[in-house]
XYZ file of C-alpha atoms in Angstrom:
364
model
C 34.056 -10.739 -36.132
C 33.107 -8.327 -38.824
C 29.569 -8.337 -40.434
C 29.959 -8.094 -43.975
C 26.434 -8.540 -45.312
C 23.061 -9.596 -43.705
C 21.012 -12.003 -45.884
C 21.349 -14.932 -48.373
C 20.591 -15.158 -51.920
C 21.197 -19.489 -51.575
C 17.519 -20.282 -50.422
C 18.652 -24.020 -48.620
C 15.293 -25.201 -47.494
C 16.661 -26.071 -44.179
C 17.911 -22.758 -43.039
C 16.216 -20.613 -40.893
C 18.379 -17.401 -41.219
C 18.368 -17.736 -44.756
C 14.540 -16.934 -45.158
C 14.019 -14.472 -41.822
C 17.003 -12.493 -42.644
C 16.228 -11.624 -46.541
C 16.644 -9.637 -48.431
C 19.998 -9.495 -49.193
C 21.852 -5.984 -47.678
C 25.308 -5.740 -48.080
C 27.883 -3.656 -46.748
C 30.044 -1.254 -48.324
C 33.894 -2.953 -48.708
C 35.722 0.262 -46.954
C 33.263 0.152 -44.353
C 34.087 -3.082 -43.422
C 37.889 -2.888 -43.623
C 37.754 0.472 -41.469
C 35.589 -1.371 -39.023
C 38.072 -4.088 -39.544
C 41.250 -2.170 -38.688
C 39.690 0.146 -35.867
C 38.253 -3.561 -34.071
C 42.459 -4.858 -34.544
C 43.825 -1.154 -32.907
C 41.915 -1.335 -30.233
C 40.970 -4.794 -28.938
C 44.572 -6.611 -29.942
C 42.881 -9.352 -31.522
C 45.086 -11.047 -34.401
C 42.369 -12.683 -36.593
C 39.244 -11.529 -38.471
C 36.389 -13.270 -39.453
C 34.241 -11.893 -42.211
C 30.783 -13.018 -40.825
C 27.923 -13.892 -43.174
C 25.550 -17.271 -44.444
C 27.647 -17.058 -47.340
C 31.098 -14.917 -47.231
C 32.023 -15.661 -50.921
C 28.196 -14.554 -52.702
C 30.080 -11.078 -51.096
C 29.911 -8.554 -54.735
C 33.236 -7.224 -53.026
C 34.939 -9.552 -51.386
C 37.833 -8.974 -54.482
C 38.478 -5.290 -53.196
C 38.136 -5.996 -49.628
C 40.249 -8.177 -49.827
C 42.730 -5.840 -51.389
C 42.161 -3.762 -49.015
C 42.956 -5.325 -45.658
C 46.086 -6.956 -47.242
C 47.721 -3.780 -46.956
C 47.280 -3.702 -43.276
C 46.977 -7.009 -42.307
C 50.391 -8.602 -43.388
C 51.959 -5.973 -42.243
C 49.626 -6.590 -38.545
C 50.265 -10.246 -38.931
C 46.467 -10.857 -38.859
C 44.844 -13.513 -40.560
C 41.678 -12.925 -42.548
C 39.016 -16.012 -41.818
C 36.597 -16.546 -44.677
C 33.910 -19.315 -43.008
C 30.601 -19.345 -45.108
C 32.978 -20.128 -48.270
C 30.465 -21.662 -51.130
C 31.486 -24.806 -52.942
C 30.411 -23.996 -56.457
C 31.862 -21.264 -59.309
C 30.789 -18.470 -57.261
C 33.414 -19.260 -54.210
C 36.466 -20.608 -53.446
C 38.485 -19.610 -56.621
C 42.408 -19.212 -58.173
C 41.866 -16.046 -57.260
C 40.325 -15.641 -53.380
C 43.137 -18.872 -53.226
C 46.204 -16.693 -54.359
C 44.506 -13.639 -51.673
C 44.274 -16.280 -48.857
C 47.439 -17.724 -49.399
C 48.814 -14.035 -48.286
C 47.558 -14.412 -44.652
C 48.419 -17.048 -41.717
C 46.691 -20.214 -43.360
C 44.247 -22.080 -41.430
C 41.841 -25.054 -42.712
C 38.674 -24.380 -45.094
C 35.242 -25.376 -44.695
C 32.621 -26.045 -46.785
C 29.149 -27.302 -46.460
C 27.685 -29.868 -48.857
C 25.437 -31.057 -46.460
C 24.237 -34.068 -47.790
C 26.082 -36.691 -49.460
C 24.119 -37.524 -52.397
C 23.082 -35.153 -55.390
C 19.442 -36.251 -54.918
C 19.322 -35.130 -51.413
C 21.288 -31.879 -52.188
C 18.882 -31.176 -54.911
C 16.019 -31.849 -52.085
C 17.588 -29.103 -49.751
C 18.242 -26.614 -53.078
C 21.817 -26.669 -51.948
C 22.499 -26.083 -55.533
C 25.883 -27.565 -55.463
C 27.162 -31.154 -57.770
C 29.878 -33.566 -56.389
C 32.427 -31.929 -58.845
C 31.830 -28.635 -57.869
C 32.781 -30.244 -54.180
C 35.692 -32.306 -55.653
C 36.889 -28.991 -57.954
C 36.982 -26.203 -54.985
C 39.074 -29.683 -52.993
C 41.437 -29.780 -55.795
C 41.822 -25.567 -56.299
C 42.809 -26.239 -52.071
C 44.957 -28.469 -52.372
C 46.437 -26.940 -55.245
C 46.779 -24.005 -53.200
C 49.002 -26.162 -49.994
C 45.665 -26.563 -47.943
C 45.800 -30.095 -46.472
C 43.020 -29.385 -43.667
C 39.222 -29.639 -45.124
C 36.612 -29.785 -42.848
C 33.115 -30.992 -44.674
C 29.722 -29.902 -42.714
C 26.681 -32.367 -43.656
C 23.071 -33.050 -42.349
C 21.969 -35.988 -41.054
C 18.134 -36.517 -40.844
C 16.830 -34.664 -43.574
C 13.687 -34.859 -44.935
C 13.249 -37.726 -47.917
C 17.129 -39.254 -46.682
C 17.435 -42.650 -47.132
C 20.662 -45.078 -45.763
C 21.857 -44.625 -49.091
C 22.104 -40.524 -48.630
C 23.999 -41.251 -45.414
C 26.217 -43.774 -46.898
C 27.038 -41.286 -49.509
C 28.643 -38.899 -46.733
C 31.105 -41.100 -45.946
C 31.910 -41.347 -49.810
C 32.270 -38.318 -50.921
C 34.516 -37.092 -47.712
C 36.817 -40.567 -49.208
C 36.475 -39.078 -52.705
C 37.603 -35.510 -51.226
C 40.532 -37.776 -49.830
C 41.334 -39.408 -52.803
C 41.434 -36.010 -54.635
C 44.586 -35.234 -52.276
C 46.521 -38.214 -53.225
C 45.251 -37.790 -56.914
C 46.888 -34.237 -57.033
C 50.328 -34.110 -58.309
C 50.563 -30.143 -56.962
C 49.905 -31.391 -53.744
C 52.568 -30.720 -51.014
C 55.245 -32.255 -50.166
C 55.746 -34.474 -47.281
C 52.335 -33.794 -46.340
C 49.187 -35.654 -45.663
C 45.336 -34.802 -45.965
C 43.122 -34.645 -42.988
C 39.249 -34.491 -43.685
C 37.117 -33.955 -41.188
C 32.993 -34.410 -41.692
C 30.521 -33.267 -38.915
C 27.619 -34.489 -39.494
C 24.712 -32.268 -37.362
C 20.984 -33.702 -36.755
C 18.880 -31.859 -38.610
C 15.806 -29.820 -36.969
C 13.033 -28.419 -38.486
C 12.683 -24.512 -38.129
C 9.841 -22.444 -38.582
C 9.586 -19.913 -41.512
C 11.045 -22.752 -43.858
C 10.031 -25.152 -46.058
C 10.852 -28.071 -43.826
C 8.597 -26.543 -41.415
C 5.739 -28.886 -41.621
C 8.444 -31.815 -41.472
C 9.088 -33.944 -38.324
C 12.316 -34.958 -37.252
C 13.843 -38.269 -36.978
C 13.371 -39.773 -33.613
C 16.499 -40.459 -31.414
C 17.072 -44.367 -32.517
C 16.759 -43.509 -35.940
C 19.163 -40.556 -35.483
C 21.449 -43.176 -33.599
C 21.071 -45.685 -36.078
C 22.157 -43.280 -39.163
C 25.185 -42.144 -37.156
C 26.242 -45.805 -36.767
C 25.669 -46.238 -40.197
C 27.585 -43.574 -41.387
C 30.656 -44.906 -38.854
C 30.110 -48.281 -40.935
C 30.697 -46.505 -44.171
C 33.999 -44.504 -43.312
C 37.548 -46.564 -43.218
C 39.802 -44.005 -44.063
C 42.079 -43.119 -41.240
C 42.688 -39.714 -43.139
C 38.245 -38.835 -42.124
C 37.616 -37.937 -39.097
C 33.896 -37.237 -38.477
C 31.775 -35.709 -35.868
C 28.018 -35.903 -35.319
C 26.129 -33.712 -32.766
C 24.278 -35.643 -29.618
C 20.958 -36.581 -30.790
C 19.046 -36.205 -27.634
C 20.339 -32.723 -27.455
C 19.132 -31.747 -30.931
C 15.949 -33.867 -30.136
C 15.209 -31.057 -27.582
C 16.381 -28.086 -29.239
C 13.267 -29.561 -31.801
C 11.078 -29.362 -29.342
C 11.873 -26.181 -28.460
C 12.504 -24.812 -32.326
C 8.689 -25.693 -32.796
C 6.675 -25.289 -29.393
C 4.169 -23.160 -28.433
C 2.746 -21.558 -25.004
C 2.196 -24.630 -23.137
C 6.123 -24.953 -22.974
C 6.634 -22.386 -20.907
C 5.372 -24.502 -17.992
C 8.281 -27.350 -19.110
C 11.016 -24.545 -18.820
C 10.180 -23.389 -15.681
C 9.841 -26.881 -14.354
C 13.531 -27.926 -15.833
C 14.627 -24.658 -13.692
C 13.164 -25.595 -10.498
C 14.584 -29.439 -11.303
C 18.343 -28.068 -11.882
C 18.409 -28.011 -15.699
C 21.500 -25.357 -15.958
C 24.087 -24.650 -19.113
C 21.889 -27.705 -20.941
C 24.138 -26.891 -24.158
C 27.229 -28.073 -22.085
C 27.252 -32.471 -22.736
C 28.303 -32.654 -19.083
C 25.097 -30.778 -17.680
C 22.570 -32.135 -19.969
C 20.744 -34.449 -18.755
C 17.319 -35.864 -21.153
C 15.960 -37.841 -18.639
C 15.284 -34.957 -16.130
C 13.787 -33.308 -19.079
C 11.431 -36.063 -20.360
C 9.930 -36.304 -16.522
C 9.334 -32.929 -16.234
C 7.149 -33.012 -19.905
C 5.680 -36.243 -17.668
C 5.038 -34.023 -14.889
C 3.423 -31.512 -17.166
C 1.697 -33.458 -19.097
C 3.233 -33.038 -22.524
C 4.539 -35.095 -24.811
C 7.582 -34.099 -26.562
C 6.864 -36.030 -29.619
C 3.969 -33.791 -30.666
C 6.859 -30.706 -31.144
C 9.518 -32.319 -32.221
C 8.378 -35.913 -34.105
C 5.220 -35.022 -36.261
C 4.268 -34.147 -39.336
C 2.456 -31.069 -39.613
C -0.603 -30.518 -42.726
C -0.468 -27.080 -44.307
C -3.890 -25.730 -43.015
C -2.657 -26.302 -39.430
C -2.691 -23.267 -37.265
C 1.178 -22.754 -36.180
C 2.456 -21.171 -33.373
C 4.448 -19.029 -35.111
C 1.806 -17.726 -37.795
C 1.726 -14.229 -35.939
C 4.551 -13.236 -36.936
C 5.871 -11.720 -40.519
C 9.279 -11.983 -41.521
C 8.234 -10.661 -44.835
C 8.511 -14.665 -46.253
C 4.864 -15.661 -47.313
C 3.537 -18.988 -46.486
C 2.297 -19.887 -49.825
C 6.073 -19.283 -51.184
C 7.427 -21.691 -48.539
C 4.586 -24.285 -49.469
C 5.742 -24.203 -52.747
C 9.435 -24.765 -51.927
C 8.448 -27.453 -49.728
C 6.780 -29.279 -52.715
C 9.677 -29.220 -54.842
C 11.634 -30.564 -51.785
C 9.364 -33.180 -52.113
C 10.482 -33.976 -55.865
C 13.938 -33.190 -55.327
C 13.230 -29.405 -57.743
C 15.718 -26.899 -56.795
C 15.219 -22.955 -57.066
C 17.890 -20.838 -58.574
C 19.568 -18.526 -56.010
C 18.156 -14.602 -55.789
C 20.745 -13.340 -58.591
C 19.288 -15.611 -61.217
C 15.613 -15.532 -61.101
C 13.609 -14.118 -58.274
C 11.571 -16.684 -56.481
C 9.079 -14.194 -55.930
C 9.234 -14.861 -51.869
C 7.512 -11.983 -50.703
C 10.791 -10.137 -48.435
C 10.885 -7.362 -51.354
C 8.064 -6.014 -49.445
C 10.501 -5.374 -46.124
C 11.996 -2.799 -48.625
C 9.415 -0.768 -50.160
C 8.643 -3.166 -52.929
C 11.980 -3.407 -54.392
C 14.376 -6.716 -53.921
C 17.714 -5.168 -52.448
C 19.329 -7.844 -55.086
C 17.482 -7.049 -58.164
C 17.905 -3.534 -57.288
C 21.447 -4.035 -57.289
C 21.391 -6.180 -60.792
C 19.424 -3.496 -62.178
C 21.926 -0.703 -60.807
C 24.797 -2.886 -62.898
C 22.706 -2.786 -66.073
C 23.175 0.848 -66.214
């Protein structure tokens, strides 16, 4: 894995590392191709991933690119693009005809929600053509393997949000069998994984609560209801592990007393299915008098004090209020390189947004 930038100019209201990590650095293309080459000469590995939130919002992905080509097909190593973005910015003719150079895997993208409303909500900032369009450019290019990452849970989702999961992955399907470039002899496998959603701290969604375990259940089996495609296969994560990593995403001191307890009880490599066990876990908040509900299943009101207010990630909390209101009305926010949101990281920097300093430095 090679770092290629740290940051994200997208602004999804869900994602933590999105806000704590601005602003947007990047790192110089021959840096990361030396690093690139000197990781493959010495370890033996045959495959690099350029690591990022968003690998294609890369200013030189083109020349790197370029640049490991000429080592890498000699090498036989694959290049592995996985923050791709849906919309103009990402998956192109052009990063299609690059990739098509190297061993071809599948492609992922990340609408993660099925309905424009909802994606609007989350300022994912990406239509259902855009999805359908960066489909068709794949399977124009001979891709036949698209895996689709989606949200379940999310704050202002209704049945109709989940239902709409289920039909865009059949409309990214249809797509396939709509394409008359597509190849030969070949079907389309779609895969969906559908993750609970949980509230992080230093986001909008923040103050939300999460859905509680039989409503998470409930969605899942309603989104099973919706899919009859043979060619979708979807995933969900376990919802009474992502009810505790809630609890955990948004506790305070008093939890300390819960972990310890878990320990002494035999809680060990809880992120494995076969070692996780929630009912040890909900007797020992018994045992210590907690209830988990008050982390992970509440709503919180902006003047309450929050564990986490201590600390500065640069974000201020009166920007995150506001994106959280437009959540509210569905509003989205333009990404970094179109209008600054005026978030407050600039200040990590000496004043000066690392991505308006680089728009300005374009300008001449």
């Amino acid at each position: 894995m090679t770092e290629i930038f740290r940051g994200c100019i997208r602004g999804c209201r869900f994602c933590q590392a999105g806000y704590i990590y601005r602003p947007n650095r990047e790192k110089d293309f021959g840096t990361v191709d030396a690093q690139s080459r000197s990781l493959c000469d010495t370890t033996g590995y045959d495959e690099v991933s350029l690591s990022s939130l968003s690998s294609s919002d890369y200013t030189g992905l083109p020349q790197l690119l370029d640049s490991m080509l000429n080592w890498t097909e000699k090498s036989k190593v694959s290049i592995s693009l996985p923050s791709l973005r849906i919309d103009g910015f990402g998956f192109s003719d052009e990063l299609t005809e690059k990739l098509k150079k190297v061993r071809r895997g599948g492609l992922t993208f990340a609408p993660e929600a099925g309905t424009q409303r909802l994606r609007d909500a989350i300022n994912k900032n990406v239509t259902e053509e855009e999805v359908l369009n960066t489909c068709r450019t794949a399977f124009n290019g001979g891709w036949t393997n698209v895996k689709l990452y989606f949200m379940i849970g999310l704050p202002t989702e209704t049945l109709e949000d989940v239902e709409g999961i289920g039909e865009l992955s059949q409309k990214v399907v249809d797509e396939f069998y709509r394409n008359p470039n597509k190849p030969k002899g070949k079907g389309v496998n779609v895969t969906s994984s559908a993750s609970t959603f949980v509230p992080k701290p230093f986001t909008p969604f923040q103050w939300e609560p999460q859905d509680d375990i039989d409503t998470i259940h409930m969605k899942q089996q309603h989104l099973r209801d919706s899919v009859r495609s043979r060619k979708i296969t979807l995933n969900w994560h376990d919802a009474d592990t992502s009810f505790l990593e809630a609890v955990f995403a948004r506790g305070d001191r008093r939890l300390i007393r819960v972990l310890i307890r878990a320990y002494e009880k035999g809680c060990r490599f809880d992120g494995w299915d076969e070692y996780f066990k929630l009912p040890v876990w909900m007797e020992v908040f018994s045992e210590c008098n907690i209830d988990p509900a008050f982390y992970a299943n509440r709503r919180r009101s902006y003047e309450e004090i929050l564990p986490w207010d201590h600390l500065d990630y640069g974000i201020t909390k009166e920007f995150l209020i506001r994106e959280h209101q437009k959540a509210l009305k569905a509003e989205t926010t333009p990404h970094c390189r179109l209008k600054c949101a005026n978030c407050g990281a600039a200040k990590l920097t000496g004043g000066v947004c690392s991505v308006l300093k680089h728009r300005n430095e374009k300008r001449g």
